[in-house]
PDB file of C-alpha atoms in Angstrom:
ATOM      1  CA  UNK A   1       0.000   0.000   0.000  1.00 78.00           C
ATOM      2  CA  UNK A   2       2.984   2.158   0.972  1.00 79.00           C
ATOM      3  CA  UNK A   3       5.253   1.833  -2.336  1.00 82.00           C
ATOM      4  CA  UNK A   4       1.311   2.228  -4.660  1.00 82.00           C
ATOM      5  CA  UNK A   5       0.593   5.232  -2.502  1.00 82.00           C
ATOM      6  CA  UNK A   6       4.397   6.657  -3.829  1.00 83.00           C
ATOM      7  CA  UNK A   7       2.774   6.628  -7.093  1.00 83.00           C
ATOM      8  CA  UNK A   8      -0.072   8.064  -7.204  1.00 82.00           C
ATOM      9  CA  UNK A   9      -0.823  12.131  -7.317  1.00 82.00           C
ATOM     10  CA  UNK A  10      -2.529  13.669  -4.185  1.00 81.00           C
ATOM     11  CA  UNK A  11      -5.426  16.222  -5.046  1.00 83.00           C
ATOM     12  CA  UNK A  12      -3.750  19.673  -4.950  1.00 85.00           C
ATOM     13  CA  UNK A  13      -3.845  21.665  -1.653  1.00 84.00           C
ATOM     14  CA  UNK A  14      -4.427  18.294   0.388  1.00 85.00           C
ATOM     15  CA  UNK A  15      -1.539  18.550   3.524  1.00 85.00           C
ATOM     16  CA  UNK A  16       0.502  14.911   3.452  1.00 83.00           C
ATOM     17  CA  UNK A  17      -0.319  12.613   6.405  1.00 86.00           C
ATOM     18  CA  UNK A  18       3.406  11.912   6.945  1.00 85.00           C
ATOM     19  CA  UNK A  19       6.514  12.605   4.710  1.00 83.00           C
ATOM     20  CA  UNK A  20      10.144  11.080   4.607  1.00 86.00           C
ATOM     21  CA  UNK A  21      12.189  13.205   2.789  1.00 85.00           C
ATOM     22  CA  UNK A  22      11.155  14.756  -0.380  1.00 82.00           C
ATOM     23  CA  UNK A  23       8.504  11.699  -0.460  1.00 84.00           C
ATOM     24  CA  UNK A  24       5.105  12.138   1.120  1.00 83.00           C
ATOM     25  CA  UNK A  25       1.920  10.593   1.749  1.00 84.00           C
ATOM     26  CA  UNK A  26      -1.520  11.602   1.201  1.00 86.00           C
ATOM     27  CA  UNK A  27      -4.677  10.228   2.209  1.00 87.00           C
ATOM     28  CA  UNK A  28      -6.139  10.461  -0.784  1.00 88.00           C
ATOM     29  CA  UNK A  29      -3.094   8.115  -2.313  1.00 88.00           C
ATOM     30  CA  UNK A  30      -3.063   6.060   0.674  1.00 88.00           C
ATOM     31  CA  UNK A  31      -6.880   4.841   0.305  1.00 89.00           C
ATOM     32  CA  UNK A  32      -6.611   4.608  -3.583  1.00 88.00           C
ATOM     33  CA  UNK A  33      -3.523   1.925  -3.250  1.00 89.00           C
ATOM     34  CA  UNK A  34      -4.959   0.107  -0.702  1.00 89.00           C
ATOM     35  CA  UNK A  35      -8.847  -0.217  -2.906  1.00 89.00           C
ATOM     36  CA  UNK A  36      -5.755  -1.467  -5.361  1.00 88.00           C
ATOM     37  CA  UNK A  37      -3.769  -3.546  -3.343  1.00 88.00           C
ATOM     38  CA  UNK A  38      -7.175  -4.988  -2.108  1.00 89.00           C
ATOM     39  CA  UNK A  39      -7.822  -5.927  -6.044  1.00 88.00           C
ATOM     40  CA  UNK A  40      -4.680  -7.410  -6.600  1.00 89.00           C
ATOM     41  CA  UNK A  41      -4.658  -9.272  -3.738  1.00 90.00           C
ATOM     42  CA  UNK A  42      -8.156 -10.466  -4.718  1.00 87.00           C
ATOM     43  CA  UNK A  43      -7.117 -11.434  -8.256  1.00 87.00           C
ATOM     44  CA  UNK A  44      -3.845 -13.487  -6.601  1.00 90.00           C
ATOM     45  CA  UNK A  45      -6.319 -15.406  -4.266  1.00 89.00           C
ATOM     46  CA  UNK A  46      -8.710 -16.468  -7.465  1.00 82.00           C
ATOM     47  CA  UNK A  47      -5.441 -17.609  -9.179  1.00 81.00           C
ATOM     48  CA  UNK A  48      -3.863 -19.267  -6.560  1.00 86.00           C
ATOM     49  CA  UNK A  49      -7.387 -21.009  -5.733  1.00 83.00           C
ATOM     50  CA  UNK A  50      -7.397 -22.362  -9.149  1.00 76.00           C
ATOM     51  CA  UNK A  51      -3.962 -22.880  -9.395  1.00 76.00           C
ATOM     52  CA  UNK A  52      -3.552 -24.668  -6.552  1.00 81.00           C
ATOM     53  CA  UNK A  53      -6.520 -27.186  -6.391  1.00 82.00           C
ATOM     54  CA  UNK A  54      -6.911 -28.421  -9.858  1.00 78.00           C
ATOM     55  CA  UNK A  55      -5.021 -31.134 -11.705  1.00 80.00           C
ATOM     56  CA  UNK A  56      -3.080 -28.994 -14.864  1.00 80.00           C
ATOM     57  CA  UNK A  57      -3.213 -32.090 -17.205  1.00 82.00           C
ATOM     58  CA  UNK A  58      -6.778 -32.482 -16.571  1.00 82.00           C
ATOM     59  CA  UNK A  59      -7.822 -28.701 -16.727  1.00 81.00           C
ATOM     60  CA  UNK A  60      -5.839 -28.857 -20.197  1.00 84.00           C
ATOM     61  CA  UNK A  61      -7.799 -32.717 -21.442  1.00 84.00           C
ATOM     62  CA  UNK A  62     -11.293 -30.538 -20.092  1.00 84.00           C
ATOM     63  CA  UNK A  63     -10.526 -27.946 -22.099  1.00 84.00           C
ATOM     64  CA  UNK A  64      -9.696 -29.277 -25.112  1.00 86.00           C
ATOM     65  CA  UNK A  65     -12.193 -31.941 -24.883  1.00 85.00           C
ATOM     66  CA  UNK A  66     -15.474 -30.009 -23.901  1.00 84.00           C
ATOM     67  CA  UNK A  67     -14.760 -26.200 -24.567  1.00 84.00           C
ATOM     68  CA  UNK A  68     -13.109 -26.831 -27.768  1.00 84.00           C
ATOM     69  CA  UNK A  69     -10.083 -25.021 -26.672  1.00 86.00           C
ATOM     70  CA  UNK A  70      -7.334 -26.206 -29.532  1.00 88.00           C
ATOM     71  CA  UNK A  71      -5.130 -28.736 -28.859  1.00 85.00           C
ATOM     72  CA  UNK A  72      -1.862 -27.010 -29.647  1.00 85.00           C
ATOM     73  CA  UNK A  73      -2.921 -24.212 -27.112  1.00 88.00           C
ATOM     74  CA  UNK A  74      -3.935 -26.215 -24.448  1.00 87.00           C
ATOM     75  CA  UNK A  75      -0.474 -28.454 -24.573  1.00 86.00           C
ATOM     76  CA  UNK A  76       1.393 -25.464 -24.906  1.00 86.00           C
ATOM     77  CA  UNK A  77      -0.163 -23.788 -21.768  1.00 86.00           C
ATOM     78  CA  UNK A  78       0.832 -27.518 -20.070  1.00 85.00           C
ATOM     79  CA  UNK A  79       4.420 -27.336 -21.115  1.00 87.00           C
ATOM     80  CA  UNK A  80       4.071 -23.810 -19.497  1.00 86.00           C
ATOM     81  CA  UNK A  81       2.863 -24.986 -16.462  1.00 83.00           C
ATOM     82  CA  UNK A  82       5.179 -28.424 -16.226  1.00 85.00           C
ATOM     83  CA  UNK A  83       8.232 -25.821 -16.930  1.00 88.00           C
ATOM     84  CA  UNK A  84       8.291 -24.640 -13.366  1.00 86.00           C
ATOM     85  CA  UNK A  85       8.491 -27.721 -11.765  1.00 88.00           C
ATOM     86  CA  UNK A  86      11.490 -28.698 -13.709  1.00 90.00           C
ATOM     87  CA  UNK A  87      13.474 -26.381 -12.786  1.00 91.00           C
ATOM     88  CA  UNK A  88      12.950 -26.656  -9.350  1.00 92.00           C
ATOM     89  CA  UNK A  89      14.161 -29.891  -9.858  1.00 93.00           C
ATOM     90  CA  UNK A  90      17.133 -28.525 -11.712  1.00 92.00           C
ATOM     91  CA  UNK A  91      17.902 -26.160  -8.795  1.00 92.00           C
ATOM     92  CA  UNK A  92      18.260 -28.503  -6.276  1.00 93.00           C
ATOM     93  CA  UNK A  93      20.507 -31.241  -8.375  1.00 92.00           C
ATOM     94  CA  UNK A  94      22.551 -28.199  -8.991  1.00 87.00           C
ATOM     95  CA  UNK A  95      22.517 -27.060  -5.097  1.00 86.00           C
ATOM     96  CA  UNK A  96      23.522 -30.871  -4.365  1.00 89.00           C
ATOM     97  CA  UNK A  97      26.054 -30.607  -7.027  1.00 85.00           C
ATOM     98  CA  UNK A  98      27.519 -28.068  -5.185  1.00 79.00           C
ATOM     99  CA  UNK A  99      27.557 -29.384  -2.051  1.00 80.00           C
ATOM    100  CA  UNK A 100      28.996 -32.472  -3.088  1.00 82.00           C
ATOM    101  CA  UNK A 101      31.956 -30.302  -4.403  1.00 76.00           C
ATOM    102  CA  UNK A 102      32.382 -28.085  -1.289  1.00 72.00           C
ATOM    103  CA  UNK A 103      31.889 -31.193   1.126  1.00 69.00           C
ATOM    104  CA  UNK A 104      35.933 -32.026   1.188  1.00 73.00           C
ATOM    105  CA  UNK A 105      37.426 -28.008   1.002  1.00 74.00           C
ATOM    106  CA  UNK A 106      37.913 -27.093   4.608  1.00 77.00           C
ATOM    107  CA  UNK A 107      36.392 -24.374   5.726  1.00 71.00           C
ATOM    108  CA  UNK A 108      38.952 -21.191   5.193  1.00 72.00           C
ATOM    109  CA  UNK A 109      39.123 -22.336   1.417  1.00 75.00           C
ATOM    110  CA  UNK A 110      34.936 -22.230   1.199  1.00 69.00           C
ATOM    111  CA  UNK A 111      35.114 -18.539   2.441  1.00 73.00           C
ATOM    112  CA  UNK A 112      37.527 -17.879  -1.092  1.00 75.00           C
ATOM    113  CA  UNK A 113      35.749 -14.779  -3.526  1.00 77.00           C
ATOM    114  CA  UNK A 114      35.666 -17.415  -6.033  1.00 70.00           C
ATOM    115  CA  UNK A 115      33.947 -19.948  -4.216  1.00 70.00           C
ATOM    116  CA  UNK A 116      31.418 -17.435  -2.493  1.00 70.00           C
ATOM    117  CA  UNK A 117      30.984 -15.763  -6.552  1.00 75.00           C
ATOM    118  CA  UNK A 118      30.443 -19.228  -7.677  1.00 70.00           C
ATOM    119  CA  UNK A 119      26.716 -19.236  -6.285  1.00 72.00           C
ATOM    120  CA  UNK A 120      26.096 -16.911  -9.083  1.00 80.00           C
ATOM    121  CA  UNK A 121      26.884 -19.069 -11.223  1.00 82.00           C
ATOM    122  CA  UNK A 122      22.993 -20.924 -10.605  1.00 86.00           C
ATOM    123  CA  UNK A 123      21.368 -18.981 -12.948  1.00 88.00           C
ATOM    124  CA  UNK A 124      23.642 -19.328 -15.808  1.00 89.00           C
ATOM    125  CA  UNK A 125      23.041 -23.222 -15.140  1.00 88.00           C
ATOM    126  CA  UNK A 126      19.343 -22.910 -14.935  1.00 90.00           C
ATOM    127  CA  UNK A 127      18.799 -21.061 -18.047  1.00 91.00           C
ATOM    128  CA  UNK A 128      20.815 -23.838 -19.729  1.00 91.00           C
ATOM    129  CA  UNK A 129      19.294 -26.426 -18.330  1.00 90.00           C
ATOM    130  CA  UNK A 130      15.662 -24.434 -19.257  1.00 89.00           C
ATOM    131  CA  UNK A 131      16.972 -24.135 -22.868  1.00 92.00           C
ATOM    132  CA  UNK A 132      18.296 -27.909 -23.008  1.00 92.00           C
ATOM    133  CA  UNK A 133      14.531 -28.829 -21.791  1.00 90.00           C
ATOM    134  CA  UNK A 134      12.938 -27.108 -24.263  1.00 89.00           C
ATOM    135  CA  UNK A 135      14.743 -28.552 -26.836  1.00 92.00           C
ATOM    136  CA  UNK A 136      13.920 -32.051 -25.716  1.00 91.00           C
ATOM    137  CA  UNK A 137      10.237 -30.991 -25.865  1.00 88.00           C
ATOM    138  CA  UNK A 138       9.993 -29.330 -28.835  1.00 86.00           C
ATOM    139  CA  UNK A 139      11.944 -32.726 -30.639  1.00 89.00           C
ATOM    140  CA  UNK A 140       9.226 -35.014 -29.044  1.00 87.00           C
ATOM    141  CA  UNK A 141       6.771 -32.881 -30.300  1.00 83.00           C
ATOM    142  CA  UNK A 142       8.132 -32.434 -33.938  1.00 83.00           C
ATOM    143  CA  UNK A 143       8.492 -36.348 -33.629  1.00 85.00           C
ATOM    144  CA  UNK A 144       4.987 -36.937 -32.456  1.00 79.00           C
ATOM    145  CA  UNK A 145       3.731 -35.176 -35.204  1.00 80.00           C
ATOM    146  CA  UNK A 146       2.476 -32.638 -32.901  1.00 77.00           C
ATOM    147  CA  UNK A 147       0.022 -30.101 -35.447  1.00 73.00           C
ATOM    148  CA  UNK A 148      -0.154 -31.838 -37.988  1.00 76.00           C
ATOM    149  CA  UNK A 149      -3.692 -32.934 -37.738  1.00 75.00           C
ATOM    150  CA  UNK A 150      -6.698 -30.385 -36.311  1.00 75.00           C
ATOM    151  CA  UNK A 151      -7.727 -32.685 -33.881  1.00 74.00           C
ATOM    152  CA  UNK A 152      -5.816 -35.132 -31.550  1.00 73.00           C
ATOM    153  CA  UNK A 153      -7.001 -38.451 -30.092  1.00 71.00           C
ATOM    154  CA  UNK A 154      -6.974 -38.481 -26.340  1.00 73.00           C
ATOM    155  CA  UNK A 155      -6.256 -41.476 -24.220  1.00 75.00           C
ATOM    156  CA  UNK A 156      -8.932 -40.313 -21.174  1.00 75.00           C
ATOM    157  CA  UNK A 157     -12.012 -38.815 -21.561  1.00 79.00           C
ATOM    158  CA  UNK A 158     -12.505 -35.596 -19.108  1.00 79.00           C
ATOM    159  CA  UNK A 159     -16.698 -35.268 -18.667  1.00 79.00           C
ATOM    160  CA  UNK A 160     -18.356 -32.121 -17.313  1.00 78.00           C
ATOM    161  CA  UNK A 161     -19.422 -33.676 -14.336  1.00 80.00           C
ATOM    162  CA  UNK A 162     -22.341 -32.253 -12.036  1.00 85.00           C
ATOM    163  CA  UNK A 163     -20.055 -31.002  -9.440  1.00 83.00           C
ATOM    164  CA  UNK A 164     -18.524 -29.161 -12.431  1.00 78.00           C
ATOM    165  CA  UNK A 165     -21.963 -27.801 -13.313  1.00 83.00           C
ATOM    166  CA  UNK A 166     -22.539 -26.364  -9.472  1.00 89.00           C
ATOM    167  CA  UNK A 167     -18.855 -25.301  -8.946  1.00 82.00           C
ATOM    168  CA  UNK A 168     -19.752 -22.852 -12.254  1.00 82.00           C
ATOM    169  CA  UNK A 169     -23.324 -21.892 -10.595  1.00 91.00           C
ATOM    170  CA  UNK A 170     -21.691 -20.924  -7.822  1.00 89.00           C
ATOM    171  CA  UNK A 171     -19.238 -19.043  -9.374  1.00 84.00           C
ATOM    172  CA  UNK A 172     -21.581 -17.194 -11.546  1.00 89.00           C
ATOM    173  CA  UNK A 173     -23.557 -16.371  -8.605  1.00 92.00           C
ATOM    174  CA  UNK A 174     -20.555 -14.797  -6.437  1.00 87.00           C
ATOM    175  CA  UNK A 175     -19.554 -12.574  -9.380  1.00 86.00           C
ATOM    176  CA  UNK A 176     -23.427 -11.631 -10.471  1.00 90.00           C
ATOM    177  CA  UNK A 177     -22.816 -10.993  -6.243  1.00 91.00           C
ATOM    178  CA  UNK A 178     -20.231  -8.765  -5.926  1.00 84.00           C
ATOM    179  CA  UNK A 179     -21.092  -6.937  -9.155  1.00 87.00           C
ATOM    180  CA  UNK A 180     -24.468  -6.106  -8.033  1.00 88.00           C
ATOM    181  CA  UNK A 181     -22.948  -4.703  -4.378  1.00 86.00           C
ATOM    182  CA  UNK A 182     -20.381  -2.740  -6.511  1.00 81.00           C
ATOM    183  CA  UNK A 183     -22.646  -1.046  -8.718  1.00 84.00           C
ATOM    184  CA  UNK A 184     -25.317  -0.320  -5.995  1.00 84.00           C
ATOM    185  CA  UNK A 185     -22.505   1.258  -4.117  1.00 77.00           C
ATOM    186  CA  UNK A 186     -21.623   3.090  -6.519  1.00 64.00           C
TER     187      UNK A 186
END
């Protein structure tokens, strides 16, 4: 709320609340970046509620299968969302790898520049390691055949289910909800 407030233009004549330095606060600025903050912070928890309680592969089979979403979109937006996941796993082979290497240098040798710099190094190895995987994938795809037709068999079938029906009601419902309140409010 503090950094948004930075940002935004008071009203002219309207005193600051507090000031540090040449930067000051308003409370005009303060109560539009925290109406924003409160948005963002609302988007993030609809994300991360999605995100975080539904299967990607079967979001992407749903999608394809029953909103007609095509095929090369919806495996591309899985490769997106598998990516991640790799390279955690990348980052901690390469934090073991470097452990293993520092586990026999006594200690006044570990506390070199070189060896301290070295840590910087991590990026550099994930981005090659990101580019190396994305090689792989794109040559199983080219391999596969991958866009060649316009439609793709799939191995399970992903139905719209009833509790898929009422989790959509519902959500329909709390937007139609909170629209309503916004626009009587305002």
């Amino acid at each position: 709320m503090f950094t948004l407030a930075v940002w935004i233009p008071a009203p002219p004549g309207e005193t600051p609340l507090f000031a540090l330095g040449s930067v000051a606060w308003h409370s005009t600025s303060l109560e539009i970046s925290a109406a924003t903050g409160a948005r963002i912070s609302a988007i993030l928890a609809l994300a991360l509620m999605v995100g975080l309680t539904t299967d990607t592969r079967g979001l992407v089979r749903a999608a394809v299968q029953n909103l007609r979403l095509p095929y090369r979109v919806g495996y591309a937006a899985l490769i997106a969302f598998e990516f991640v996941p790799h390279l955690q796993t990348e980052l901690t082979t390469i934090r073991l790898a470097h452990r293993a290497r520092y586990a026999a240098v006594p200690l006044m040798r570990r506390l070199e520049p070189r060896r301290i710099f070295g840590f910087f190094t991590i990026p550099i190895a994930l981005l090659a390691g990101g580019i190396r995987h994305a090689e792989r994938v794109s040559i199983a795809m080219e391999t596969r055949s991958f866009g060649l037709h316009n439609s793709r068999t799939e191995r399970h079938s992903e139905p719209f289910r009833s509790s898929d029906w009422l989790w959509l009601i519902g959500l329909v419902a709390l937007f139609t909800i909170i629209i309503v309140s916004l626009t009587l409010t305002a």
